[in-house]
XYZ file of N, CA and C in Angstrom:
621
model
N 104.833 78.006 99.603
C 103.956 78.751 100.413
C 104.326 80.053 100.523
N 103.315 80.439 100.762
C 103.522 81.976 100.102
C 103.569 83.120 101.058
N 104.541 84.045 100.551
C 105.870 84.964 101.385
C 105.214 87.085 101.315
N 104.000 86.448 102.350
C 103.415 88.508 101.985
C 103.684 89.643 102.988
N 104.013 90.519 102.738
C 104.203 91.871 103.089
C 103.108 91.519 104.717
N 103.329 92.201 105.828
C 103.145 91.668 106.665
C 100.692 92.925 106.503
N 100.065 91.544 107.131
C 98.473 91.913 106.705
C 98.041 92.977 107.111
N 96.995 93.853 106.084
C 96.436 95.142 106.791
C 95.082 93.873 106.163
N 94.199 95.438 106.886
C 93.044 95.054 107.307
C 92.359 96.226 106.796
N 91.772 95.467 105.367
C 90.788 97.220 104.423
C 89.687 96.727 105.333
N 88.817 97.248 105.857
C 86.718 97.263 105.804
C 86.301 98.411 104.680
N 85.469 97.969 104.335
C 83.836 98.871 103.033
C 83.134 98.812 103.759
N 83.086 100.300 104.835
C 81.626 100.569 105.601
C 80.291 101.085 104.056
N 79.338 101.874 104.114
C 78.292 101.756 104.007
C 78.316 103.156 103.164
N 79.188 104.163 102.598
C 78.918 105.184 102.596
C 79.809 104.878 101.199
N 79.111 106.470 100.817
C 79.101 106.662 98.918
C 81.329 106.660 98.945
N 81.431 105.847 98.133
C 83.204 105.792 97.864
C 83.713 104.651 97.443
N 83.554 104.052 97.622
C 83.667 102.115 97.223
C 85.028 102.492 95.897
N 84.671 103.476 95.342
C 86.157 102.919 94.111
C 87.450 103.189 94.681
N 87.348 103.760 96.175
C 88.302 104.596 97.117
C 88.508 103.334 97.214
N 88.607 102.292 97.752
C 88.380 101.425 98.940
C 89.279 100.002 97.420
N 88.495 99.938 96.897
C 88.515 99.197 95.930
C 90.322 99.066 95.204
N 90.190 100.565 94.385
C 92.042 101.072 94.343
C 92.313 100.739 95.287
N 92.934 101.120 96.657
C 93.577 100.782 97.509
C 93.935 99.276 97.410
N 92.408 98.511 97.068
C 92.565 97.186 97.583
C 93.575 96.183 96.694
N 93.732 96.904 94.987
C 94.576 96.263 93.828
C 96.077 97.665 94.188
N 95.803 98.452 94.438
C 97.616 98.793 94.893
C 98.208 97.302 96.239
N 97.632 97.327 97.315
C 97.914 97.024 97.984
C 97.961 94.898 98.033
N 97.436 94.566 96.740
C 97.737 92.883 96.255
C 98.623 92.823 95.518
N 99.062 94.344 94.941
C 100.008 94.332 93.681
C 101.641 94.438 94.531
N 101.780 94.980 95.965
C 102.707 95.429 96.261
C 103.134 94.149 97.020
N 102.799 93.161 97.196
C 102.095 91.608 97.652
C 101.832 92.090 99.439
N 101.469 92.887 99.026
C 100.351 92.546 101.038
C 99.270 91.441 100.656
N 99.457 91.312 102.263
C 97.999 90.299 102.259
C 97.762 91.254 102.553
N 95.735 90.846 102.521
C 94.533 92.480 103.130
C 93.250 91.189 103.600
N 93.306 91.589 104.970
C 92.278 90.855 105.453
C 90.521 92.439 104.511
N 90.078 91.745 104.365
C 88.472 92.467 103.509
C 87.614 91.921 104.760
N 87.191 93.555 105.633
C 86.326 93.451 105.480
C 84.653 93.974 104.782
N 83.494 93.588 104.747
C 82.626 94.275 104.270
C 81.462 94.348 104.943
N 80.552 95.353 105.014
C 78.854 95.264 105.398
C 78.177 95.103 104.457
N 77.027 95.179 105.419
C 76.342 94.543 104.238
C 75.303 95.528 103.743
N 75.481 96.763 104.154
C 75.400 98.603 102.475
C 76.720 98.779 102.226
N 77.976 98.144 102.091
C 78.371 98.170 101.736
C 78.428 97.664 99.704
N 78.015 96.489 100.602
C 78.095 95.193 99.383
C 76.478 96.153 98.426
N 76.197 96.766 99.025
C 74.811 97.742 97.966
C 76.013 98.873 97.320
N 76.671 99.509 98.013
C 77.247 100.680 97.975
C 78.016 100.406 96.945
N 78.833 98.543 96.468
C 80.042 98.577 95.696
C 78.863 97.970 94.077
N 77.852 97.517 94.801
C 77.590 97.475 93.474
C 76.343 98.626 92.247
N 75.989 99.545 93.132
C 75.462 100.514 92.794
C 76.979 101.408 91.885
N 77.564 101.819 92.460
C 78.807 102.917 91.828
C 80.173 102.066 90.957
N 80.715 100.190 91.375
C 80.765 99.758 91.199
C 80.658 98.665 90.255
N 79.286 98.773 89.973
C 79.498 97.653 89.758
C 79.720 95.513 90.033
N 79.916 95.996 91.150
C 81.108 94.412 91.666
C 80.111 94.326 93.098
N 79.258 92.859 92.315
C 78.552 92.516 93.209
C 79.439 90.798 94.090
N 78.925 91.325 95.642
C 80.249 90.404 96.092
C 78.984 89.798 96.122
N 79.511 87.973 96.748
C 78.455 87.425 97.867
C 79.073 87.830 99.416
N 77.925 87.277 100.371
C 77.488 87.484 101.637
C 78.117 86.460 102.451
N 78.784 85.549 101.397
C 79.291 84.383 101.585
C 80.804 84.740 102.080
N 81.401 84.079 102.748
C 82.329 85.189 102.654
C 83.692 84.114 102.149
N 83.662 82.977 101.822
C 84.454 82.238 100.609
C 83.785 82.462 98.874
N 82.965 82.250 99.371
C 82.999 82.383 97.982
C 83.016 84.359 97.557
N 83.012 85.312 98.245
C 83.382 86.920 97.701
C 85.569 86.823 98.430
N 85.615 86.042 98.992
C 86.800 86.083 98.748
C 87.551 85.026 97.113
N 87.396 84.356 96.950
C 87.697 83.788 95.411
C 87.099 85.278 94.504
N 85.334 85.641 94.765
C 85.688 86.900 93.761
C 86.920 88.063 93.171
N 86.837 88.099 94.656
C 87.991 89.634 95.129
C 89.441 88.713 94.382
N 89.836 87.709 94.991
C 91.023 86.927 94.073
C 91.302 86.788 92.837
N 90.081 86.604 92.282
C 90.341 86.699 90.736
C 90.160 88.989 90.244
N 89.008 88.485 91.195
C 89.314 90.454 90.205
C 90.618 90.659 90.320
N 91.246 91.066 91.529
C 92.888 91.681 91.430
C 93.847 90.176 91.111
N 94.084 89.349 90.976
C 94.587 88.961 90.188
C 95.461 87.696 91.421
N 94.790 87.723 92.892
C 95.747 88.283 93.603
C 96.202 86.338 93.702
N 97.313 86.315 95.027
C 98.139 84.631 95.089
C 96.934 84.000 96.063
N 96.820 82.873 95.736
C 96.208 82.147 96.459
C 96.925 82.653 98.482
N 95.643 82.642 99.734
C 95.166 82.941 100.456
C 95.498 85.034 101.082
N 95.597 85.439 99.916
C 96.243 87.043 100.282
C 94.886 88.052 100.579
N 93.772 87.432 99.623
C 93.132 88.079 100.768
C 91.917 87.401 101.289
N 91.864 87.728 102.422
C 90.675 87.178 102.786
C 89.159 88.023 103.689
N 88.274 87.006 103.310
C 87.125 88.027 103.479
C 86.457 87.524 104.406
N 86.000 87.861 105.527
C 86.175 87.530 107.040
C 83.917 88.457 106.877
N 82.928 87.396 106.723
C 82.050 87.795 107.859
C 81.366 89.073 108.822
N 80.371 89.622 109.042
C 80.515 90.298 110.900
C 80.774 90.100 111.472
N 79.630 88.814 111.219
C 79.704 87.451 112.984
C 80.534 86.657 112.947
N 81.648 86.391 111.933
C 83.221 85.990 112.341
C 83.686 85.815 113.452
N 83.284 85.772 114.622
C 84.699 86.137 115.716
C 85.693 85.275 115.769
N 84.905 84.642 114.807
C 87.436 83.848 115.463
C 88.220 83.799 114.049
N 88.437 85.632 113.394
C 88.584 85.486 112.736
C 89.597 86.463 113.204
N 91.015 86.770 112.536
C 92.391 87.181 112.858
C 92.052 88.216 113.604
N 91.389 89.531 112.883
C 91.149 90.699 113.222
C 89.953 90.740 114.546
N 89.533 90.209 114.960
C 88.543 89.983 116.711
C 89.724 89.701 118.168
N 90.903 89.394 117.322
C 91.543 89.456 118.513
C 93.476 90.164 118.695
N 93.610 90.695 119.661
C 94.758 92.424 120.492
C 95.707 91.007 119.927
N 95.601 89.621 119.786
C 96.697 88.837 119.907
C 97.530 88.198 118.507
N 96.267 88.530 118.018
C 96.338 87.679 116.198
C 96.055 89.627 115.243
N 95.361 90.768 115.472
C 94.792 91.207 114.544
C 96.293 92.371 113.434
N 95.801 92.642 112.523
C 96.499 93.307 111.869
C 97.189 94.873 112.521
N 98.710 95.733 112.846
C 98.228 96.680 113.593
C 97.799 97.640 112.610
N 98.001 97.417 111.829
C 97.404 98.463 110.718
C 95.990 98.106 110.089
N 94.587 99.612 109.156
C 93.320 99.054 109.303
C 93.355 100.534 108.542
N 92.174 100.316 108.051
C 91.931 101.682 107.331
C 90.705 101.116 106.286
N 89.308 102.195 106.354
C 88.271 101.400 107.255
C 88.037 102.797 105.727
N 87.548 102.717 104.167
C 87.363 102.952 102.793
C 86.801 102.788 101.954
N 85.376 102.916 101.778
C 85.322 104.156 102.842
C 84.686 104.211 103.765
N 84.390 105.582 105.231
C 84.502 105.005 106.609
C 82.616 105.812 105.957
N 81.172 104.955 106.825
C 80.596 105.473 106.974
C 80.085 106.892 108.039
N 79.295 107.331 108.154
C 78.910 108.083 109.273
C 79.016 107.524 110.338
N 78.066 106.508 110.709
C 77.373 105.005 111.208
C 78.128 105.061 112.044
N 80.056 104.663 111.040
C 80.604 103.590 111.624
C 82.210 104.251 111.937
N 81.970 105.575 111.964
C 82.327 106.716 112.769
C 82.012 106.419 114.396
N 80.967 107.138 114.389
C 80.092 107.304 115.332
C 79.910 105.348 116.706
N 79.797 104.169 115.193
C 79.958 103.515 116.145
C 81.507 102.455 117.418
N 83.048 103.540 115.658
C 83.901 103.176 116.545
C 83.816 104.000 117.341
N 83.403 105.297 117.084
C 83.517 106.159 118.804
C 83.766 105.691 119.482
N 82.589 104.475 119.768
C 81.571 104.492 120.527
C 81.725 103.066 121.590
N 82.647 103.224 121.404
C 83.378 101.446 121.287
C 82.523 100.685 121.366
N 81.376 100.264 119.823
C 80.044 99.189 119.614
C 80.535 97.879 120.881
N 81.187 98.043 119.459
C 82.370 96.613 118.015
C 80.754 95.521 118.041
N 80.784 95.773 118.167
C 78.299 94.929 117.593
C 79.030 93.867 116.388
N 79.655 94.622 115.689
C 80.264 93.330 114.227
C 81.242 93.824 114.723
N 81.384 92.973 113.116
C 83.839 92.512 113.474
C 84.121 93.926 112.840
N 83.424 94.648 111.603
C 84.421 96.072 111.500
C 84.783 96.329 112.420
N 83.456 96.667 113.572
C 84.019 97.944 114.613
C 84.654 96.819 115.558
N 84.542 95.687 116.025
C 85.957 95.302 116.867
C 87.018 94.951 115.825
N 87.058 95.414 115.118
C 88.473 94.913 114.523
C 88.652 96.385 114.481
N 87.926 97.299 114.418
C 88.574 98.834 114.899
C 88.940 98.849 116.184
N 88.434 99.076 117.608
C 88.143 98.446 118.637
C 89.366 98.095 119.023
N 89.900 97.004 118.054
C 91.337 96.381 118.728
C 92.569 97.443 118.404
N 92.381 97.295 117.218
C 93.843 98.414 116.341
C 93.564 100.013 117.275
N 92.528 100.332 117.506
C 92.782 101.141 119.420
C 93.400 100.992 119.608
N 92.768 99.783 120.783
C 92.946 99.215 122.512
C 94.699 98.903 121.633
N 95.871 98.366 120.836
C 96.416 97.736 120.830
C 97.477 99.162 119.977
N 97.230 100.302 120.110
C 97.774 101.419 119.587
C 98.451 100.778 118.669
N 97.804 100.167 117.277
C 97.648 100.147 115.931
C 97.861 101.151 115.349
N 97.548 101.006 113.574
C 97.363 102.177 113.707
C 95.778 102.398 112.485
N 94.585 102.923 113.432
C 93.765 102.620 111.991
C 93.574 104.450 111.283
N 93.218 104.237 110.958
C 92.938 105.346 109.595
C 91.146 105.175 108.979
N 90.193 106.757 109.097
C 89.168 106.341 108.107
C 89.193 107.761 107.224
N 88.186 106.959 106.739
C 88.336 107.671 105.042
C 86.765 108.163 104.955
N 86.332 108.917 106.073
C 84.932 109.038 106.137
C 84.498 109.863 104.323
N 83.453 109.708 103.592
C 82.509 110.102 102.991
C 81.329 110.849 102.434
N 81.618 112.410 103.092
C 79.607 112.825 103.950
C 80.035 114.437 103.814
N 78.649 114.617 103.697
C 78.422 116.109 103.436
C 77.600 117.186 103.349
N 77.225 117.697 104.143
C 78.054 118.358 105.437
C 78.639 117.532 106.379
N 79.348 117.796 107.410
C 79.441 116.947 108.537
C 78.435 117.923 109.101
N 78.007 116.914 110.529
C 77.174 117.630 110.988
C 78.345 117.605 112.559
N 77.462 118.390 113.996
C 78.364 118.853 114.909
C 78.697 117.132 115.726
N 78.117 116.115 115.198
C 77.919 114.638 115.847
C 79.085 114.294 114.752
N 78.865 114.142 114.035
C 80.134 113.837 112.913
C 81.054 114.480 113.406
N 81.379 115.540 113.129
C 82.739 116.513 114.040
C 83.338 115.738 115.891
N 82.436 115.613 116.346
C 82.642 115.315 117.503
C 82.956 114.455 118.809
N 82.244 113.316 116.947
C 82.740 111.673 117.346
C 84.720 111.852 116.511
N 84.805 112.997 115.096
C 85.727 113.099 114.349
C 86.755 113.282 115.571
N 86.753 114.437 116.077
C 87.350 114.814 116.977
C 87.588 113.685 118.233
N 87.518 112.673 118.668
C 87.425 111.485 119.775
C 88.475 110.995 119.223
N 88.002 110.487 118.327
C 88.962 109.667 117.367
C 90.210 110.207 117.406
N 90.513 111.091 117.315
C 92.258 111.823 116.642
C 92.447 112.235 118.171
N 91.892 112.480 118.467
C 92.629 112.522 120.016
C 92.830 110.919 120.929
N 92.817 110.177 120.099
C 92.880 107.867 120.659
C 94.106 108.042 119.949
N 94.417 108.925 118.456
C 96.073 108.568 117.722
C 95.044 108.616 116.690
N 93.706 107.900 116.344
C 92.675 107.778 114.752
C 93.468 108.736 113.667
N 93.604 107.814 113.163
C 93.958 109.753 112.001
C 92.383 109.296 110.474
N 91.574 110.635 110.364
C 91.258 110.952 110.266
C 91.240 111.604 108.228
N 90.720 111.241 108.222
C 91.627 111.232 106.170
C 90.274 111.261 105.474
N 89.273 112.362 105.632
C 88.233 112.672 104.325
C 88.426 113.103 103.577
N 87.616 111.845 102.625
C 87.640 112.469 100.879
C 87.339 112.995 100.502
N 88.455 114.469 100.217
C 88.047 114.458 99.255
C 89.265 115.476 98.949
N 89.668 114.854 97.280
C 91.551 114.821 96.854
C 91.286 115.814 96.132
N 93.179 116.443 96.228
C 92.879 117.897 95.646
C 92.836 117.900 94.037
N 92.917 118.934 93.452
C 93.400 119.316 92.357
C 94.405 119.686 92.167
N 96.050 119.932 92.832
C 96.509 120.546 91.779
C 97.593 119.800 91.154
N 97.701 118.689 91.697
C 97.770 117.464 90.118
C 97.567 117.810 88.647
N 96.554 118.530 88.463
C 96.222 118.907 88.123
C 95.102 117.573 87.246
N 94.375 117.224 87.871
C 93.386 115.784 87.457
C 93.058 115.534 85.676
N 93.082 114.917 85.347
C 92.354 114.342 83.855
C 90.806 113.566 83.653
N 91.440 112.492 84.926
C 88.957 111.387 84.985
C 90.090 110.407 86.893
N 88.852 110.711 85.857
C 87.691 110.537 87.603
C 88.512 109.420 88.122
N 89.812 108.211 87.546
C 90.512 107.447 87.980
C 91.473 109.175 89.246
N 91.639 109.415 88.433
C 93.188 110.334 88.714
C 93.256 110.936 90.328
N 91.738 111.773 89.836
C 91.239 111.929 91.517
C 90.496 110.691 92.787
N 90.529 109.793 92.091
C 90.969 108.198 93.052
C 92.469 108.237 93.686
N 92.743 107.498 92.785
C 94.226 107.756 92.692
C 95.535 108.562 93.526
N 94.325 110.405 94.058
C 95.170 110.794 95.253
C 94.918 110.346 96.743
N 93.249 109.324 96.229
C 93.017 110.389 98.094
C 93.664 108.484 98.675
N 94.285 107.174 97.599
C 94.673 106.790 98.110
C 96.468 106.606 97.780
N 96.514 107.773 97.031
C 98.516 108.141 97.795
C 98.381 108.750 99.202
N 97.746 109.438 99.490
C 97.771 109.771 101.317
C 97.464 108.985 101.170
N 96.095 107.837 101.051
C 96.875 106.877 102.994
C 97.662 105.276 102.505
N 98.332 105.677 101.755
C 99.795 104.810 101.871
C 101.359 105.357 101.688
N 100.792 107.129 101.702
C 102.187 107.672 102.681
C 101.060 107.365 103.948
N 100.439 107.269 104.065
C 100.382 107.658 106.033
C 100.373 106.135 106.333
N 100.338 104.923 105.698
C 100.571 103.381 105.955
C 102.343 103.037 105.837
N 103.434 103.991 105.511
C 104.033 104.468 105.198
C 104.647 103.232 104.092
N 103.786 103.661 102.646
C 103.911 102.679 101.947
C 104.070 104.012 100.194
N 105.748 103.248 100.370
C 106.025 103.958 99.327
C 105.598 103.418 97.363
N 104.675 104.078 96.488
C 104.374 104.407 95.534
C 104.869 105.622 94.416
N 103.986 104.790 93.505
C 104.049 106.521 92.337
C 102.761 107.259 91.843
N 101.735 106.776 92.266
C 100.477 106.523 91.324
C 100.401 108.195 90.744
N 100.958 109.403 92.520
C 100.425 110.697 91.860
C 101.733 111.348 92.001
N 101.943 112.548 90.583
C 103.218 113.454 91.928
C 102.441 114.510 92.653
N 104.555 114.672 93.117
C 103.670 115.892 94.682
C 104.019 116.683 94.220
N 103.526 117.533 95.430
C 104.026 118.908 95.536
C 104.572 119.043 95.354
N 105.463 120.212 94.539
C 106.361 120.939 94.656
C 107.896 119.610 93.828
N 107.492 118.869 93.130
C 108.134 118.294 92.177
C 107.596 117.674 91.066
N 109.060 117.423 90.209
C 108.662 117.437 88.700
C 107.405 118.713 88.385
N 107.902 118.008 86.533
C 107.601 119.626 86.053
C 106.082 119.927 85.528
N 106.203 121.540 86.457
C 104.347 122.011 86.100
C 103.879 122.070 85.519
N 103.478 121.493 85.002
C 101.967 122.657 83.518
C 101.458 123.658 83.348
């Protein structure tokens, strides 16, 4: 029987930024966390467009694809379809206490802020909020409209962490992967997961 660290829910919505979510999944699996994965229909299009990852719309096949892609252990990655209301993430009695939506579209931000719960991603986020868990949203949109900002402010006031996909440059990145790792490192920091993905400000020799 596998002994995983506590499960974390990772949701992909239809915003640009698929490499961020894929890299976060990669790191969490390598650190032996169990990950419940939610992928919107739009997110599958983005994954294909940005990362050439063609995920099946069938949750079992998608689970097998991601398990093979990240060399995960059996049961370590579980993909749940948008209408799977019997999944653990749909109920406060079973859902993980930590959830990240990465990337997070402006539409997903709006639906979560309104408590829409029209699909499993929205319901899972609603559950984490109502159970006083930790929800991190990684919006990737520019510019933000007043509507976007108002929705994010509302969620922030509810304790949700709003972490736009805006990597820094003080670590002197040399590749796109360096920029991706910067954002993933910040997400891991907020999840209180130790890592060595990037150098921290003020530590180590400066170039």
